[in-house]
Tab-separated table of C-alpha atoms in Angstrom:
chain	number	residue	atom	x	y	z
T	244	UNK	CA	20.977	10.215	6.806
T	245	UNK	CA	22.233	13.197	8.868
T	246	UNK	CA	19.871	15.189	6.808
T	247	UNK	CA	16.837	13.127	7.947
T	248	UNK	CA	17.746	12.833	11.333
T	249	UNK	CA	17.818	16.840	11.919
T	250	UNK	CA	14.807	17.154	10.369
T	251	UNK	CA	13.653	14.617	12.750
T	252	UNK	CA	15.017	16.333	15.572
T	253	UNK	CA	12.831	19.492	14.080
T	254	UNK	CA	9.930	17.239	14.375
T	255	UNK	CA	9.216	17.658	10.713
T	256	UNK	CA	8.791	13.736	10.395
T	257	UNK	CA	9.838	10.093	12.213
T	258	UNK	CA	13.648	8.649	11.150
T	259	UNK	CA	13.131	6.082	8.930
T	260	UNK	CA	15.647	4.083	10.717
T	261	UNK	CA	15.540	0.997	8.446
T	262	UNK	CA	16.112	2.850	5.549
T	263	UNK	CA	19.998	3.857	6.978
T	264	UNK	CA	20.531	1.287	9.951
T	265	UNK	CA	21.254	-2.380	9.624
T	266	UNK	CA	19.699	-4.993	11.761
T	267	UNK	CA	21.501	-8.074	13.116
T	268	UNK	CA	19.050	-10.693	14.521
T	269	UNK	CA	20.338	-11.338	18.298
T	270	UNK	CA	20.024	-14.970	20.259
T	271	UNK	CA	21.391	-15.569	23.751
T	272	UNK	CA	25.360	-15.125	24.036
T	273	UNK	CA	25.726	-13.192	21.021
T	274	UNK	CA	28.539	-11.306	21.538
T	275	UNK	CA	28.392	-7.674	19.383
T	276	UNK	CA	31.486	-5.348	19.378
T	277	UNK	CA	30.557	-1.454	19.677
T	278	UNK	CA	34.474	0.190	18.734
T	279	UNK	CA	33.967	4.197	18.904
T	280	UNK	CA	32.047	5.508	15.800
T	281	UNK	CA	29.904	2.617	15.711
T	282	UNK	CA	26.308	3.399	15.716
T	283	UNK	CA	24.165	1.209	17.768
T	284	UNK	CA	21.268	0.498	19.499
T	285	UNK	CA	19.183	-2.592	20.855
T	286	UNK	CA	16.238	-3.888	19.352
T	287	UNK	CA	12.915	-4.602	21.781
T	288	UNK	CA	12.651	-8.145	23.384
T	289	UNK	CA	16.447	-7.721	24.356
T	290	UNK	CA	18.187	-8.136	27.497
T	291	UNK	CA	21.512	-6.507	26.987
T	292	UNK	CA	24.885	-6.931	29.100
T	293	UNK	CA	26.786	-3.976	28.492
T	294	UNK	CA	30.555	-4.052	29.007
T	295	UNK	CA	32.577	-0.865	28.813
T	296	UNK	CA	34.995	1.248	29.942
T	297	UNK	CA	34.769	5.449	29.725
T	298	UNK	CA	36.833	7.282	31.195
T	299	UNK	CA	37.410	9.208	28.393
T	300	UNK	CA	34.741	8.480	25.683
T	301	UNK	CA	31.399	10.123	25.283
T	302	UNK	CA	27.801	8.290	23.941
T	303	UNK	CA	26.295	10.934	21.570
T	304	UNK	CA	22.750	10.206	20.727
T	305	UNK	CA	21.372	10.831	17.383
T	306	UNK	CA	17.523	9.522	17.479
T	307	UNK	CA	15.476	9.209	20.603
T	308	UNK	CA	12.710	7.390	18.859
T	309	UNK	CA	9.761	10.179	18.846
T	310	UNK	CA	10.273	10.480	22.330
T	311	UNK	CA	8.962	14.174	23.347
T	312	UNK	CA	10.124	16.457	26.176
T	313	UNK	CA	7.447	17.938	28.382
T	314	UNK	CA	7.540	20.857	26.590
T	315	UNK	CA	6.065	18.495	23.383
T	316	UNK	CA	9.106	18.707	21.780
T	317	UNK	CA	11.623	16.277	20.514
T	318	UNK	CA	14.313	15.604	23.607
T	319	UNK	CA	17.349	16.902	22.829
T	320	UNK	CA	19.841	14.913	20.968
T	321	UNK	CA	23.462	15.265	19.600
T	322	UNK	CA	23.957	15.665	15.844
T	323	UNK	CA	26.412	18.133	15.838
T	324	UNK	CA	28.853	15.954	18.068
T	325	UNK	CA	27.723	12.849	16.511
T	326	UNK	CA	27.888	13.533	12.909
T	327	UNK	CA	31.888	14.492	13.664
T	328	UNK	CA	32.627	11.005	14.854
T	329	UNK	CA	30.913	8.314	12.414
T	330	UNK	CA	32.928	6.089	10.889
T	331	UNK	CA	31.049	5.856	7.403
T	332	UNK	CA	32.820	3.103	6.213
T	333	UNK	CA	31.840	0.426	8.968
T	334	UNK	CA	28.867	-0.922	6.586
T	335	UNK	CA	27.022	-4.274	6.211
T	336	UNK	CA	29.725	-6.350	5.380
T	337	UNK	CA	32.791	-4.850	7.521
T	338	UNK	CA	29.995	-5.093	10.795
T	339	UNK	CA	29.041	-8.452	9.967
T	340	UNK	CA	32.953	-9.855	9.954
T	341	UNK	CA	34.721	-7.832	12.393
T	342	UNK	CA	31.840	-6.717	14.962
T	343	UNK	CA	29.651	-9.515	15.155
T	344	UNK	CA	30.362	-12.565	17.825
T	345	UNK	CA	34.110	-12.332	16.853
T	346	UNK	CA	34.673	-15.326	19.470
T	347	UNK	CA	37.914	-17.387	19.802
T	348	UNK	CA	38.201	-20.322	21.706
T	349	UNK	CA	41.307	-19.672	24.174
T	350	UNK	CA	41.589	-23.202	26.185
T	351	UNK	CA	39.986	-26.172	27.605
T	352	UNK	CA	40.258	-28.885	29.917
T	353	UNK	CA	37.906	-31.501	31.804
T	354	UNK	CA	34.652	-30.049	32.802
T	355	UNK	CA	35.477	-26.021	31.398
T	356	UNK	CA	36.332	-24.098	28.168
T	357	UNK	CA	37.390	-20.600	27.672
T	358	UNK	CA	36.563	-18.196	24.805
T	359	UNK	CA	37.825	-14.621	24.010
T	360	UNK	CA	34.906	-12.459	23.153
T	361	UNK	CA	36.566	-9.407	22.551
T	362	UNK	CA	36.196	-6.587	23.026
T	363	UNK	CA	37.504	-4.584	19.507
T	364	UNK	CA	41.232	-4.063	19.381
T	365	UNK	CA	40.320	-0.175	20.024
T	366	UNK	CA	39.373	-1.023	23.340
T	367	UNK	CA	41.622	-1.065	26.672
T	368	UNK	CA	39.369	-4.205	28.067
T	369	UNK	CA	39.626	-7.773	27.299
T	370	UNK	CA	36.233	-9.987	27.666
T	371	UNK	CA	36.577	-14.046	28.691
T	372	UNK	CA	33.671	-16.221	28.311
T	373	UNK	CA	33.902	-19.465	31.018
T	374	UNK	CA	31.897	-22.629	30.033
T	375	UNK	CA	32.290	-25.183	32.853
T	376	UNK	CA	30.645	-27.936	34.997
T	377	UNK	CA	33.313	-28.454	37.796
T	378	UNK	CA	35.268	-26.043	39.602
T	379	UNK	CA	37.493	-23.435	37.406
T	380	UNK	CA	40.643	-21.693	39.054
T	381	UNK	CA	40.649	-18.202	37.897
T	382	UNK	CA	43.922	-15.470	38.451
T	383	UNK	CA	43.514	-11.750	38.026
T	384	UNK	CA	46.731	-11.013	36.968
T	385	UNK	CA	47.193	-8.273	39.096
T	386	UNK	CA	44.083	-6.266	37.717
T	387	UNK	CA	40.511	-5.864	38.814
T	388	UNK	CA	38.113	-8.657	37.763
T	389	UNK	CA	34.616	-7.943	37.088
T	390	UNK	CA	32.645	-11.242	36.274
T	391	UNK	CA	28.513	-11.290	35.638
T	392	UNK	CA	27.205	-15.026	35.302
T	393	UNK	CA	25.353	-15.395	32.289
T	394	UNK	CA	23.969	-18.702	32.368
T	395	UNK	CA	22.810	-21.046	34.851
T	396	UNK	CA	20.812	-20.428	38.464
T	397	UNK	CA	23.691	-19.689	40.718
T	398	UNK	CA	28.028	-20.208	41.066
T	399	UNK	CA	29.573	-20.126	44.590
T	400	UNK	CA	33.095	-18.001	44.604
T	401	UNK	CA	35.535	-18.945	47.015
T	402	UNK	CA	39.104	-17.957	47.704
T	403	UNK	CA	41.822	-20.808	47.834
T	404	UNK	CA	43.770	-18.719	50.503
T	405	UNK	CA	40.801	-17.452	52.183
T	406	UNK	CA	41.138	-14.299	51.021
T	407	UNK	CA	37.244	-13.467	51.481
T	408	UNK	CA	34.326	-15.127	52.429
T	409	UNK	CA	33.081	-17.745	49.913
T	410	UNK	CA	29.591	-16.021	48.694
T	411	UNK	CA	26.859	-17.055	46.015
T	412	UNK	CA	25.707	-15.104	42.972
T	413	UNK	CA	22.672	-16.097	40.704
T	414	UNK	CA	22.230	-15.225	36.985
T	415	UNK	CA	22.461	-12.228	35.443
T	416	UNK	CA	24.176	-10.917	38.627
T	417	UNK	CA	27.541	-9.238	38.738
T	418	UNK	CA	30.771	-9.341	41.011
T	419	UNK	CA	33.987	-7.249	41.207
T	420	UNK	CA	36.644	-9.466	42.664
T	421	UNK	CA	39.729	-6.867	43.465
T	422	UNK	CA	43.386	-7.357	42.048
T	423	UNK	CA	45.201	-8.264	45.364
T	424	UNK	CA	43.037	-11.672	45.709
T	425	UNK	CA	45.557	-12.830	43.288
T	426	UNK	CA	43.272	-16.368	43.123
T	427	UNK	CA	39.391	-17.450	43.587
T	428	UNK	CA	38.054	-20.271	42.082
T	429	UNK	CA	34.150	-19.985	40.589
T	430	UNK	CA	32.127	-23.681	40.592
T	431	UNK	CA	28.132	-24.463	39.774
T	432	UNK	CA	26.001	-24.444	43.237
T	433	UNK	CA	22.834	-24.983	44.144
T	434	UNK	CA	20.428	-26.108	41.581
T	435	UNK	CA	22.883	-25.168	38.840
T	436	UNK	CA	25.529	-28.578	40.517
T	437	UNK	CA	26.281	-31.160	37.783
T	438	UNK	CA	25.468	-28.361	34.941
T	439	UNK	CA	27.030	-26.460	32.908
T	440	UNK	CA	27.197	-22.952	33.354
T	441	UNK	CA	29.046	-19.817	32.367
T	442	UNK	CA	30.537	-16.406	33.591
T	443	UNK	CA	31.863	-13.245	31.404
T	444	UNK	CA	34.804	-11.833	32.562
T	445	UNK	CA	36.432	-8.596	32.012
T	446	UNK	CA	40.064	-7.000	33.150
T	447	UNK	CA	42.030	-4.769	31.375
T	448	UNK	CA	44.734	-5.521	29.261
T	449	UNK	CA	48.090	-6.286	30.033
């Protein structure tokens, strides 16, 4: 594979990526895990929520998919920093049971359900999926929240101890709220009352 992809880079000839890569057919909510020394991309027709923290963690690009430079040249890439990092042994199989919508259902009650999505256990963030119909009482446990609402038209957020100003965010839209609110509770609004809708959530871990 490496030795394909640097003579790629050359511009000797295209990466046959679906000769080395596999490909996992993605629907709405899918949930993949990306642990360091995975390699990864999105497929076209894809609408991708990306959730990561990295402080300390680089992305090294191997293909740029015949993109050329303006000099006509393939745009630089990084095999030598790549090739060092590749864990080899994450093939069909292990990436099909450990990185591929790994969900657990956490809790439920009238009107809500909560799932952990992940992220992998080699991450430093934790990811909560929020199903719910009726108001849902969230805590931030002393860390920073960031929440993006992934289904449904809109969700009000408003603080129990007034805290902030209630405000409304529609899908596909994220919000930070900080660690000192302590409390906010998210509910459906607008056109999205009486459904069900849902929010991704993710904190770091305790």
């Amino acid at each position: 594979m490496m030795d394909d992809l640097y003579a790629a880079q050359r511009g000797e000839k295209s990466f046959d990526d679906e000769r080395f890569i596999n490909q996992f057919p993605a629907k709405k909510h899918d949930h993949f895990l990306i642990p360091a020394g995975t390699i990864h991309c999105s497929g076209s027709d894809s609408m991708v929520l990306e959730i990561s923290a990295t402080p300390y963690i680089f992305t090294f690009k191997l293909w740029d998919w015949n993109r050329l430079g303006l000099d006509g040249l393939p745009r630089p890439v990084h095999l030598d920093h790549g090739k060092e990092v590749i864990q080899w042994e994450r093939n069909t199989e292990w990436c099909q049971e450990h990185l591929v919508n790994a969900i657990t259902p956490i809790a439920e009650g009238e009107g809500w359900r909560e799932e952990k999505t992940g992220l992998h256990e080699r991450e430093f963030i934790e990811t909560r999926r929020h199903w719910f119909s009726k108001p849902v009482l969230h805590k931030t446990e002393g860390t920073v929240n960031v929440l993006n609402l992934v289904e449904g038209k809109e969700a009000i957020i408003l603080s129990p101890d007034n805290k902030f100003e209630p405000f409304v965010v529609h899908y596909a839209e994220t919000f930070v709220i900080p660690a000192h609110v302590d409390a906010y509770v998210i509910q459906p609004h607008g056109e999205s009352e009486g459904k069900e809708i849902a929010t991704i959530k993710a904190f770091v871990r305790g």
